[in-house]
Coordinates of C-alpha atoms in Angstrom, one line a residue:
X1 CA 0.0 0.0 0.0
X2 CA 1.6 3.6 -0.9
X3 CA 2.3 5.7 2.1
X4 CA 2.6 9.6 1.7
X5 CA 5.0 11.7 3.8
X6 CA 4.8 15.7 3.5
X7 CA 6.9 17.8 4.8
X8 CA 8.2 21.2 4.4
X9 CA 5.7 23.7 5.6
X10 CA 6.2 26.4 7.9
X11 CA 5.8 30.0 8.4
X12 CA 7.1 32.6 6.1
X13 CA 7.2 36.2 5.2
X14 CA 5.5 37.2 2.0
X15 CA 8.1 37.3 -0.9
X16 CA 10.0 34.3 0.6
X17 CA 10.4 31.0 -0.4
X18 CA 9.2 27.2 1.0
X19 CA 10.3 23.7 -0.5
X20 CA 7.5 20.7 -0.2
X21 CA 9.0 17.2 0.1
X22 CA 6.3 14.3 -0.4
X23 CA 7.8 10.9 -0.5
X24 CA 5.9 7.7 -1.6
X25 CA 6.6 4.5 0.0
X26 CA 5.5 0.9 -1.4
X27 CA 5.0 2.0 -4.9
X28 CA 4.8 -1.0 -7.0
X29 CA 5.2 0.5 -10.1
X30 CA 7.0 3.6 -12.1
X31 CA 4.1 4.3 -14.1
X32 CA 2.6 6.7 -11.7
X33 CA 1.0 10.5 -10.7
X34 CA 1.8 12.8 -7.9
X35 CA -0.7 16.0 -7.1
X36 CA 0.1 18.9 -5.1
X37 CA -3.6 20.3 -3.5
X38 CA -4.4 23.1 -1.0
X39 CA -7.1 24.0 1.7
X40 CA -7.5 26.7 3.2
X41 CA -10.0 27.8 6.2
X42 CA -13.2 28.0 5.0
X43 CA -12.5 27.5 0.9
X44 CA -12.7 24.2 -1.2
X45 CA -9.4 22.2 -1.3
X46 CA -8.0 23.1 -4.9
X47 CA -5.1 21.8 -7.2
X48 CA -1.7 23.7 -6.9
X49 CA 0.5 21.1 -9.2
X50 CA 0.7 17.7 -10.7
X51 CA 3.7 15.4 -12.0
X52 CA 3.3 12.5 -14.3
X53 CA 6.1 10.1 -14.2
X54 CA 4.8 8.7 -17.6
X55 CA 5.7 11.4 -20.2
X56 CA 6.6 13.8 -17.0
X57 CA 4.3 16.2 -18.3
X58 CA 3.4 18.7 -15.5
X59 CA 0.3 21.3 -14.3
X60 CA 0.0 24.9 -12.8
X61 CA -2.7 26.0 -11.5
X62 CA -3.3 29.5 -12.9
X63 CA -2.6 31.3 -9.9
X64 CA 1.0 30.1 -9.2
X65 CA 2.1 29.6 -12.1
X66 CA 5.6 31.4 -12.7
X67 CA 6.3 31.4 -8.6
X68 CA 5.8 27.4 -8.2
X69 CA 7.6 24.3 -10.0
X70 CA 7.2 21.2 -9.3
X71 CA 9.8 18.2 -9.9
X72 CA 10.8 14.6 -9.2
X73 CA 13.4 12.4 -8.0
X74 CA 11.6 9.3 -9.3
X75 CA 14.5 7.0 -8.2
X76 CA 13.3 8.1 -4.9
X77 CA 9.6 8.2 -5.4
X78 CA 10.0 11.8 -4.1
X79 CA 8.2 14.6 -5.7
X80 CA 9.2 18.5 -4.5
X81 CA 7.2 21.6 -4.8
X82 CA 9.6 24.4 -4.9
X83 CA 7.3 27.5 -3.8
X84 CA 8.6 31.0 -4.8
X85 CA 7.5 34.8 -4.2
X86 CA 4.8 33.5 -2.0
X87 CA 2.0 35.5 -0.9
X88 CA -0.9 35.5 1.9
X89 CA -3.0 34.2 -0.3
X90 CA -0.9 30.7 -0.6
X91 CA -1.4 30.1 3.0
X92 CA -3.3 26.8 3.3
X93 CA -3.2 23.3 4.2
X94 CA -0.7 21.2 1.3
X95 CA -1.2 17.9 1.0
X96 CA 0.1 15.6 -1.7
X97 CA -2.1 12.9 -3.7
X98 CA -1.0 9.6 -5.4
X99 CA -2.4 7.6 -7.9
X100 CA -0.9 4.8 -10.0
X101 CA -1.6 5.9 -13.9
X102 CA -1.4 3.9 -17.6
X103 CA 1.5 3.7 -19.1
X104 CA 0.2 5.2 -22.2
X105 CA -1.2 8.3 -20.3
X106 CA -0.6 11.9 -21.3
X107 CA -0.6 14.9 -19.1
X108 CA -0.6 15.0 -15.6
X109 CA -4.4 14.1 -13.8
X110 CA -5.8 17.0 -12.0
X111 CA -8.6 16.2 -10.3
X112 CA -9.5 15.4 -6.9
X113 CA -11.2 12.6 -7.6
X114 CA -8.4 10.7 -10.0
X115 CA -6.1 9.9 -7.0
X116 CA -6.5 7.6 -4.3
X117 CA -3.5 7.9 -1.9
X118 CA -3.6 11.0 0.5
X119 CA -0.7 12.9 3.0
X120 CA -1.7 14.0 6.1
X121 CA -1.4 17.5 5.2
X122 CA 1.5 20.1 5.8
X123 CA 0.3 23.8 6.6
X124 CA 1.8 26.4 5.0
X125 CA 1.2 29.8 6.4
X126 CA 2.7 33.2 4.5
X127 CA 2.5 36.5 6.7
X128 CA 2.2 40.1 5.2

């Protein structure tokens, strides 16, 4: 069974920087998906980024594209969210999602729904 581990978060000033770290443990197979969502109080979880390790085709949402960038060290089933220029408005819950993918699949899945294998969750919390 795949295991998530998130870590990474902390406090920060607005304009700084934060690295996520989510490692997967007892993946089975290299054809595979990692997701980077967010919560925060009171609003919908929504997706930041996503990884494919197929065709390693990746996602931005709209609204951190150009500060985020997501990458992988597949050898280590380790996928990092390198979080730039941050601002209040990127404070939320992170949590990383897994689910195993085709190997003929193209582009990275996006949605909620299409993965199966949860972190607990690392809070990320930007001050003005």
């Amino acid at each position: 069974e795949v295991q998530l581990v998130e870590s990474g978060g902390g406090l920060v000033q607005a304009g700084g920087s934060l690295r996520l770290s989510c490692a997967a443990s007892g993946v089975s197979f290299d054809e595979y998906a990692i997701g980077w969502f967010r919560q925060a109080p009171g609003k919908e979880r929504e997706v930041v980024s996503c990884i494919n390790s197929v065709d390693d085709s990746t996602y931005y949402a709209v609204s951190v594209r150009g500060r985020f960038t997501i990458s992988s060290d597949y050898a280590k089933n380790t996928v990092y969210l390198q979080m730039n220029s941050l601002k209040p408005e990127d404070t939320a819950v992170y949590y990383c999602a897994f689910a195993y993918v085709s190997v003929s699949r193209v582009g990275a899945p996006v949605r909620e729904y299409e993965y199966d294998r949860w972190g607990q969750g690392t809070q990320v919390t930007v001050s003005s």
